[in-house]
Short mmCIF file of C-alpha atoms and ligand atoms in Angstrom, two decimals:
data_model
loop_
_atom_site.label_atom_id
_atom_site.label_comp_id
_atom_site.label_asym_id
_atom_site.label_seq_id
_atom_site.Cartn_x
_atom_site.Cartn_y
_atom_site.Cartn_z
CA MET A 125 -0.05 0.08 0.03
CA THR A 126 1.14 3.65 -0.14
CA LYS A 127 -0.58 6.56 0.73
CA ALA A 128 -2.45 9.83 -0.87
CA ILE A 129 -4.44 13.04 -0.30
CA ARG A 130 -7.66 12.20 -2.50
CA ILE A 131 -10.65 13.72 -2.38
CA HIS A 132 -14.24 12.13 -3.00
CA ALA A 133 -16.70 15.71 -3.58
CA ASN A 134 -15.63 18.91 -4.51
CA GLY A 135 -15.93 21.31 -1.79
CA GLY A 136 -13.18 23.20 0.63
CA PRO A 137 -10.30 22.18 2.00
CA GLU A 138 -11.82 20.04 4.24
CA VAL A 139 -12.73 17.51 1.80
CA MET A 140 -9.04 16.63 1.59
CA ARG A 141 -8.33 12.86 2.89
CA TRP A 142 -5.22 11.28 3.34
CA GLU A 143 -6.00 7.56 2.67
CA ASP A 144 -4.42 3.78 2.16
CA VAL A 145 -4.68 3.04 -1.63
CA PRO A 146 -3.20 0.18 -3.49
CA THR A 147 0.82 0.62 -4.55
CA PRO A 148 0.45 0.82 -8.42
CA GLU A 149 1.87 -1.30 -10.97
CA PRO A 150 4.08 0.10 -13.99
CA ALA A 151 1.92 -0.13 -17.29
CA PRO A 152 3.84 -0.58 -20.66
CA GLY A 153 5.15 2.66 -21.11
CA GLU A 154 4.91 3.83 -17.67
CA ALA A 155 7.36 4.48 -14.36
CA LEU A 156 6.27 4.10 -10.44
CA ILE A 157 8.31 6.71 -8.60
CA ARG A 158 8.72 7.40 -4.96
CA HIS A 159 8.31 11.03 -4.28
CA ALA A 160 10.71 13.22 -2.26
CA ALA A 161 8.46 16.29 -3.05
CA VAL A 162 5.74 17.54 -4.26
CA GLY A 163 5.38 20.58 -5.50
CA LEU A 164 1.75 23.28 -4.53
CA ASN A 165 0.32 25.12 -7.03
CA TYR A 166 -2.68 27.01 -7.59
CA ILE A 167 -4.20 24.21 -10.09
CA ASP A 168 -4.53 22.53 -7.13
CA VAL A 169 -7.62 24.40 -5.29
CA TYR A 170 -9.02 24.79 -8.79
CA PHE A 171 -9.12 21.03 -9.10
CA ARG A 172 -10.18 20.81 -5.32
CA THR A 173 -13.19 23.43 -5.98
CA GLY A 174 -14.10 21.58 -9.13
CA LEU A 175 -13.39 25.38 -11.15
CA TYR A 176 -11.44 22.82 -13.58
CA LYS A 177 -13.74 18.93 -13.67
CA THR A 178 -12.74 15.46 -13.40
CA ALA A 179 -14.22 12.31 -11.89
CA LEU A 180 -14.29 11.38 -8.42
CA PRO A 181 -12.62 10.42 -6.81
CA THR A 182 -9.69 11.60 -7.39
CA SER A 183 -6.43 12.23 -5.50
CA LEU A 184 -4.96 15.76 -6.95
CA GLY A 185 -1.36 17.38 -7.50
CA MET A 186 0.21 17.88 -11.00
CA GLU A 187 4.15 18.26 -9.70
CA GLY A 188 6.57 16.01 -8.44
CA ALA A 189 10.09 15.31 -7.46
CA GLY A 190 11.36 12.14 -6.99
CA THR A 191 12.57 8.24 -7.82
CA VAL A 192 11.79 6.30 -10.19
CA LEU A 193 11.10 2.64 -8.71
CA ALA A 194 10.20 0.70 -11.54
CA VAL A 195 9.64 0.50 -15.26
CA GLY A 196 6.96 -1.70 -17.56
CA ASP A 197 7.76 -2.60 -20.84
CA GLY A 198 9.13 -0.71 -23.62
CA VAL A 199 10.45 2.13 -20.94
CA THR A 200 14.19 3.07 -21.78
CA SER A 201 14.38 6.68 -21.59
CA VAL A 202 14.72 6.16 -17.56
CA LYS A 203 15.27 3.52 -15.13
CA PRO A 204 14.82 2.31 -11.38
CA GLY A 205 17.95 4.62 -8.95
CA ASP A 206 17.14 7.55 -11.58
CA ARG A 207 16.32 11.00 -10.02
CA VAL A 208 13.48 12.95 -12.32
CA ALA A 209 11.01 15.00 -11.74
CA TYR A 210 7.48 15.93 -13.75
CA ALA A 211 5.04 18.20 -14.55
CA GLY A 212 1.49 17.85 -16.08
CA GLY A 213 -1.58 15.64 -15.20
CA PRO A 214 -2.63 13.64 -14.85
CA LEU A 215 -3.79 14.14 -11.64
CA GLY A 216 -2.08 11.96 -8.66
CA GLY A 217 0.89 14.02 -7.07
CA TYR A 218 -0.46 14.23 -3.90
CA SER A 219 1.60 10.92 -2.73
CA THR A 220 3.61 8.97 -1.67
CA GLU A 221 4.32 7.24 -4.60
CA ARG A 222 2.72 7.11 -8.56
CA VAL A 223 2.97 6.10 -11.41
CA ILE A 224 2.71 7.89 -14.83
CA ALA A 225 4.48 8.16 -18.76
CA ALA A 226 8.13 8.38 -18.61
CA ASP A 227 8.71 10.14 -21.06
CA ARG A 228 6.22 13.62 -19.14
CA LEU A 229 9.50 12.36 -17.01
CA VAL A 230 12.89 14.63 -17.08
CA VAL A 231 15.64 13.13 -15.20
CA LEU A 232 17.40 16.10 -13.19
CA PRO A 233 20.72 17.25 -13.42
CA ASP A 234 22.67 16.95 -9.84
CA ALA A 235 22.70 20.21 -8.85
CA ILE A 236 18.79 20.76 -8.86
CA ASP A 237 17.58 18.97 -4.92
CA PHE A 238 14.53 17.69 -4.76
CA THR A 239 12.72 20.03 -3.59
CA THR A 240 14.07 22.60 -5.77
CA ALA A 241 12.49 20.31 -8.44
CA ALA A 242 9.51 19.76 -6.78
CA ALA A 243 9.18 23.96 -6.37
CA MET A 244 10.03 24.64 -10.17
CA MET A 245 8.76 22.60 -12.36
CA LEU A 246 5.39 23.87 -13.06
CA GLN A 247 5.72 27.07 -12.11
CA GLY A 248 9.16 27.72 -13.93
CA MET A 249 7.93 26.12 -17.14
CA THR A 250 5.08 28.32 -16.58
CA ALA A 251 7.14 31.30 -16.22
CA GLN A 252 9.65 30.20 -19.24
CA TYR A 253 7.12 29.23 -21.86
CA LEU A 254 4.92 32.77 -20.89
CA LEU A 255 8.49 35.02 -21.40
CA ARG A 256 9.94 33.23 -24.26
CA ARG A 257 7.55 31.44 -26.08
CA THR A 258 3.27 33.54 -25.84
CA TYR A 259 5.01 36.65 -26.18
CA ARG A 260 8.79 36.19 -26.43
CA VAL A 261 9.65 39.73 -24.31
CA LYS A 262 13.22 41.58 -25.92
CA ALA A 263 15.87 43.36 -23.71
CA GLY A 264 14.73 47.14 -23.12
CA GLU A 265 10.62 46.62 -23.19
CA THR A 266 8.74 46.95 -19.56
CA ILE A 267 6.05 44.61 -18.94
CA LEU A 268 2.89 43.74 -16.24
CA VAL A 269 2.73 40.86 -14.62
CA HIS A 270 0.30 40.53 -11.34
CA ALA A 271 1.01 38.02 -8.45
CA ALA A 272 4.16 39.19 -8.74
CA ALA A 273 5.22 37.44 -5.42
CA GLY A 274 4.02 34.40 -5.81
CA GLY A 275 5.25 30.57 -7.43
CA VAL A 276 5.41 31.72 -10.76
CA GLY A 277 5.50 35.74 -10.17
CA LEU A 278 8.57 35.91 -8.40
CA ILE A 279 10.62 33.36 -11.39
CA MET A 280 8.83 35.46 -13.78
CA CYS A 281 9.80 38.80 -12.14
CA GLN A 282 13.78 37.11 -11.24
CA TRP A 283 13.42 35.25 -15.37
CA ALA A 284 12.60 37.96 -17.18
CA GLN A 285 15.33 40.82 -15.68
CA HIS A 286 17.81 38.43 -16.56
CA LEU A 287 16.97 38.58 -19.96
CA GLY A 288 16.90 42.54 -19.13
CA VAL A 289 13.24 43.72 -18.70
CA SER A 290 11.42 45.54 -16.63
CA VAL A 291 9.00 43.57 -14.16
CA ILE A 292 6.09 46.03 -13.46
CA GLY A 293 4.67 44.08 -10.95
CA VAL A 294 1.29 44.00 -8.92
CA VAL A 295 1.08 42.42 -5.60
CA SER A 296 -1.78 42.74 -2.93
CA THR A 297 0.71 43.96 0.54
CA PRO A 298 3.91 46.06 0.72
CA GLU A 299 5.42 42.95 1.84
CA LYS A 300 4.73 41.17 -0.98
CA ALA A 301 6.02 44.43 -2.66
CA GLU A 302 9.77 44.53 -1.07
CA LEU A 303 9.96 40.74 -1.93
CA ALA A 304 8.75 41.44 -5.86
CA ARG A 305 11.56 44.33 -5.88
CA ALA A 306 14.18 42.21 -4.33
CA ASN A 307 13.30 39.21 -6.93
CA GLY A 308 14.18 41.61 -9.60
CA ALA A 309 10.91 43.61 -10.12
CA ALA A 310 11.83 47.20 -11.59
CA HIS A 311 8.61 48.87 -10.37
CA VAL A 312 6.05 47.56 -8.08
CA VAL A 313 2.30 48.83 -7.71
CA VAL A 314 0.03 47.60 -4.70
CA GLY A 315 -3.63 47.05 -5.61
CA HIS A 316 -4.90 47.24 -8.99
CA ALA A 317 -7.24 50.23 -8.66
CA ASP A 318 -5.42 52.87 -10.15
CA LEU A 319 -3.39 50.26 -12.34
CA PRO A 320 -3.41 51.44 -15.33
CA ALA A 321 -3.16 55.00 -14.26
CA GLU A 322 0.61 54.28 -12.76
CA VAL A 323 1.63 51.82 -15.82
CA LYS A 324 1.26 55.56 -17.45
CA ARG A 325 2.98 57.03 -15.32
CA ILE A 326 5.26 54.67 -14.98
CA THR A 327 6.10 53.92 -19.08
CA GLY A 328 5.41 58.01 -19.48
CA GLY A 329 2.93 57.62 -21.74
CA ALA A 330 3.92 54.05 -23.95
CA MET A 331 2.00 51.44 -21.85
CA VAL A 332 3.01 47.77 -22.11
CA PRO A 333 3.50 45.43 -25.15
CA VAL A 334 2.21 42.59 -23.36
CA VAL A 335 0.43 41.91 -19.94
CA TYR A 336 1.02 37.99 -17.81
CA ASP A 337 -2.72 38.48 -15.51
CA SER A 338 -2.64 34.99 -13.50
CA VAL A 339 -5.85 36.76 -11.15
CA GLY A 340 -8.57 36.71 -14.10
CA ARG A 341 -12.11 38.31 -12.87
CA ASP A 342 -10.67 40.45 -10.52
CA THR A 343 -8.21 42.38 -13.03
CA PHE A 344 -9.18 41.66 -16.58
CA ALA A 345 -10.56 45.08 -16.72
CA SER A 346 -8.06 47.11 -15.95
CA SER A 347 -4.84 44.12 -17.54
CA LEU A 348 -6.47 45.09 -20.82
CA ASP A 349 -6.21 49.45 -19.88
CA CYS A 350 -2.39 48.85 -19.47
CA LEU A 351 -1.93 47.58 -23.08
CA ALA A 352 -0.29 49.85 -25.77
CA PRO A 353 -1.74 49.59 -28.57
CA LEU A 354 -1.42 45.60 -30.72
CA GLY A 355 -0.65 44.75 -27.07
CA MET A 356 -1.24 40.68 -25.51
CA MET A 357 -2.90 40.44 -23.59
CA VAL A 358 -2.06 36.77 -21.03
CA SER A 359 -4.50 35.79 -19.13
CA PHE A 360 -3.32 32.34 -17.79
CA GLY A 361 -5.06 31.65 -14.51
CA ASN A 362 -8.06 32.33 -12.22
CA ALA A 363 -7.01 33.31 -9.11
CA SER A 364 -9.94 35.51 -8.00
CA GLY A 365 -12.38 33.60 -10.49
CA PRO A 366 -13.21 33.18 -13.97
CA VAL A 367 -13.17 35.95 -16.50
CA PRO A 368 -16.55 36.28 -18.03
CA PRO A 369 -17.07 35.94 -21.30
CA VAL A 370 -15.59 38.77 -23.89
CA ASP A 371 -16.78 40.88 -26.59
CA LEU A 372 -14.13 40.98 -29.03
CA GLY A 373 -15.00 44.70 -29.74
CA ILE A 374 -13.64 45.63 -27.05
CA LEU A 375 -10.12 44.58 -28.64
CA SER A 376 -10.72 47.47 -31.32
CA ALA A 377 -11.92 49.57 -29.04
CA LYS A 378 -9.07 49.51 -27.06
CA GLY A 379 -5.79 49.64 -29.86
CA SER A 380 -5.91 46.14 -32.13
CA LEU A 381 -4.78 44.24 -29.08
CA TYR A 382 -4.03 40.66 -28.53
CA ILE A 383 -5.56 37.54 -26.55
CA THR A 384 -4.43 34.58 -25.46
CA ARG A 385 -5.41 31.75 -22.16
CA PRO A 386 -2.50 29.35 -22.61
CA THR A 387 -1.60 26.21 -20.74
CA MET A 388 1.58 24.67 -19.95
CA ALA A 389 0.09 21.71 -21.31
CA THR A 390 -0.27 22.91 -24.82
CA TYR A 391 3.19 24.23 -24.68
CA THR A 392 4.51 20.99 -23.30
CA SER A 393 2.89 18.00 -24.90
CA LYS A 394 5.48 17.13 -27.51
CA ARG A 395 8.61 15.57 -26.33
CA ALA A 396 11.03 17.97 -27.73
CA ASP A 397 9.05 20.87 -25.95
CA LEU A 398 9.25 18.99 -22.75
CA GLU A 399 12.63 18.65 -23.79
CA HIS A 400 13.73 22.69 -24.90
CA VAL A 401 11.45 24.35 -22.06
CA THR A 402 13.53 22.24 -19.20
CA SER A 403 16.57 22.73 -20.64
CA GLU A 404 16.23 26.17 -20.56
CA LEU A 405 14.58 26.21 -16.92
CA PHE A 406 17.25 24.15 -16.05
CA GLY A 407 20.34 26.16 -16.89
CA VAL A 408 18.40 29.49 -15.55
CA VAL A 409 18.61 27.92 -12.24
CA GLU A 410 22.16 26.12 -12.25
CA THR A 411 23.33 29.53 -12.85
CA GLY A 412 21.86 30.91 -10.49
CA ALA A 413 20.20 33.66 -12.68
CA VAL A 414 16.73 32.19 -11.32
CA LYS A 415 16.54 31.32 -7.94
CA ILE A 416 13.73 29.14 -6.22
CA ARG A 417 12.20 30.90 -3.35
CA VAL A 418 10.32 27.69 -1.73
CA ASN A 419 8.72 29.85 1.16
CA GLN A 420 6.40 27.46 2.20
CA THR A 421 6.93 23.81 3.36
CA PHE A 422 4.08 21.84 4.82
CA LYS A 423 4.03 17.52 5.21
CA LEU A 424 1.88 16.24 2.41
CA ALA A 425 -0.63 14.67 4.85
CA GLU A 426 -1.77 18.24 6.09
CA ALA A 427 -1.85 19.75 2.05
CA ALA A 428 -5.55 21.24 3.60
CA ALA A 429 -3.35 23.42 5.58
CA ALA A 430 -1.42 24.59 2.41
CA HIS A 431 -4.31 25.20 -0.12
CA THR A 432 -6.17 27.56 3.17
CA ALA A 433 -2.57 29.41 3.29
CA LEU A 434 -2.73 29.30 -0.85
CA GLU A 435 -6.10 31.10 -0.99
CA ALA A 436 -5.82 33.40 1.79
CA ARG A 437 -3.12 35.46 0.77
CA LYS A 438 -0.13 33.97 2.52
CA THR A 439 2.54 32.30 0.79
CA THR A 440 4.83 33.60 -1.16
CA GLY A 441 7.00 32.40 -3.52
CA SER A 442 6.77 28.50 -3.79
CA THR A 443 5.45 25.46 -1.67
CA VAL A 444 6.31 22.23 -0.97
CA LEU A 445 4.57 19.23 0.13
CA ILE A 446 6.66 16.54 2.17
CA PRO A 447 5.68 12.99 1.19
P1 LIG B 405 0.25 32.16 -6.47
O1 LIG B 405 1.54 31.43 -5.66
O2 LIG B 405 0.41 33.44 -7.24
O3 LIG B 405 -0.35 32.72 -5.32
C1 LIG B 405 -1.57 33.21 -5.48
C2 LIG B 405 -1.39 34.91 -5.80
O4 LIG B 405 -2.78 35.29 -6.65
C3 LIG B 405 -1.75 35.05 -4.41
O5 LIG B 405 -0.56 34.97 -3.65
C4 LIG B 405 -2.24 36.45 -4.57
O6 LIG B 405 -0.79 37.74 -4.99
C5 LIG B 405 -2.53 36.45 -5.96
N1 LIG B 405 -4.74 36.51 -5.80
C6 LIG B 405 -4.69 37.97 -6.40
N2 LIG B 405 -6.33 37.36 -6.50
C7 LIG B 405 -6.41 36.36 -5.11
C8 LIG B 405 -7.27 35.85 -5.50
N3 LIG B 405 -8.55 36.27 -5.41
N4 LIG B 405 -7.70 34.47 -3.99
C9 LIG B 405 -6.25 33.75 -3.98
N5 LIG B 405 -5.55 34.83 -4.67
C10 LIG B 405 -5.37 35.52 -5.08
O7 LIG B 405 -0.10 31.05 -7.81
P2 LIG B 405 1.22 29.75 -8.23
O8 LIG B 405 2.42 30.34 -9.06
O9 LIG B 405 1.18 27.85 -8.56
O10 LIG B 405 -0.27 30.53 -9.44
C11 LIG B 405 0.03 31.86 -10.19
C12 LIG B 405 -1.25 30.96 -11.13
O11 LIG B 405 -0.54 31.50 -12.67
C13 LIG B 405 -2.64 31.06 -10.40
O12 LIG B 405 -3.44 31.33 -11.26
C14 LIG B 405 -2.23 29.84 -11.37
O13 LIG B 405 -3.87 29.10 -11.74
C15 LIG B 405 -1.77 29.83 -12.97
N6 LIG B 405 -1.24 29.57 -13.54
C16 LIG B 405 -1.81 29.12 -14.75
C17 LIG B 405 -0.61 28.10 -16.01
C18 LIG B 405 -0.97 28.09 -17.31
O14 LIG B 405 -0.04 27.17 -17.30
N7 LIG B 405 -1.34 28.42 -17.42
C19 LIG B 405 0.18 27.17 -15.25
C20 LIG B 405 0.83 27.60 -13.77
C21 LIG B 405 0.30 28.31 -13.12
P3 LIG B 405 -1.07 38.52 -3.92
O15 LIG B 405 -1.71 38.58 -1.97
O16 LIG B 405 0.17 39.08 -3.79
O17 LIG B 405 -2.21 39.09 -4.95
#
């Protein structure tokens, strides 16, 4: 037997249960891994509440790092004993042991420990594709990043600075503002009540070519008003709730804007893309250009407390659950 956090109904953190589950056998193409560390991500909240649908009962979690215990037929990319990590579906990260398609695993460089790996795979790959592909930032640009002191946010601040890009970070408290600044944000705005006016002041009226908005419902409209003509609205999350349907006419009225709603799954579904994204991510972490800030750890069995803290905006940087 092994242990996993599972839910039998959607709801608050209290629906998560620490249960015995049979140790799975790796099918052809799969690997069985023992988690040393598991990543906490906001998407775990969406699956728990039911904002994102899945069949019940289910485990949660889309990210982990650990050691390969066994492999199924036909697996040659990893072997027992390898140190590996992954991010993405299917759900099942909140477990001591799990099986997963072997081609979703990447072998970890020696320099990256399990806790760092579990913290950075999902949030770091997201930062990579957002900054390097969805809208490929260029040195000298000024960009807007919401939730700048969060997990994805602190990685984006550092990575953008490394690329010569000035980040205007949006956060909710002065303490988070300090943290975003310490991690490379050139400017920080506390709260989003006057965001377009603040962006106008900071950019001397030019506004920004791209907004990375993971907050969703509360900030969508003001984010659009921060864009320069032909700017790109990247709506990549719903921490405050999903964005209601959009009238496309608003994009023409506000200056021929672009809008996209990307997911990491699309950008890493091909093995070649996964390898490219992770090699860039490991590169910036190994050189120290991006430091992974694991600012909270919880026992995996106490994942409910981690969810409570995340939803209450009490966490900063990344959070790791230890089996
Ligand atoms: P964070 O650590 O960034 O935590 C969420 C942060 O959102 C909070 O700390 C808070 O920062 C801010 N926030 C604003 N409004 C609310 C609200 N009403 N309730 C709760 N939080 C709020 O989480 P992650 O780094 O895990 O994820 C960041 C976002 O990116 C999430 O929306 C997530 O879904 C999205 N995401 C999307 C991916 C994709 O591929 N599309 C992949 C990975 C993440 P503050 O207090 O400063 O406002």
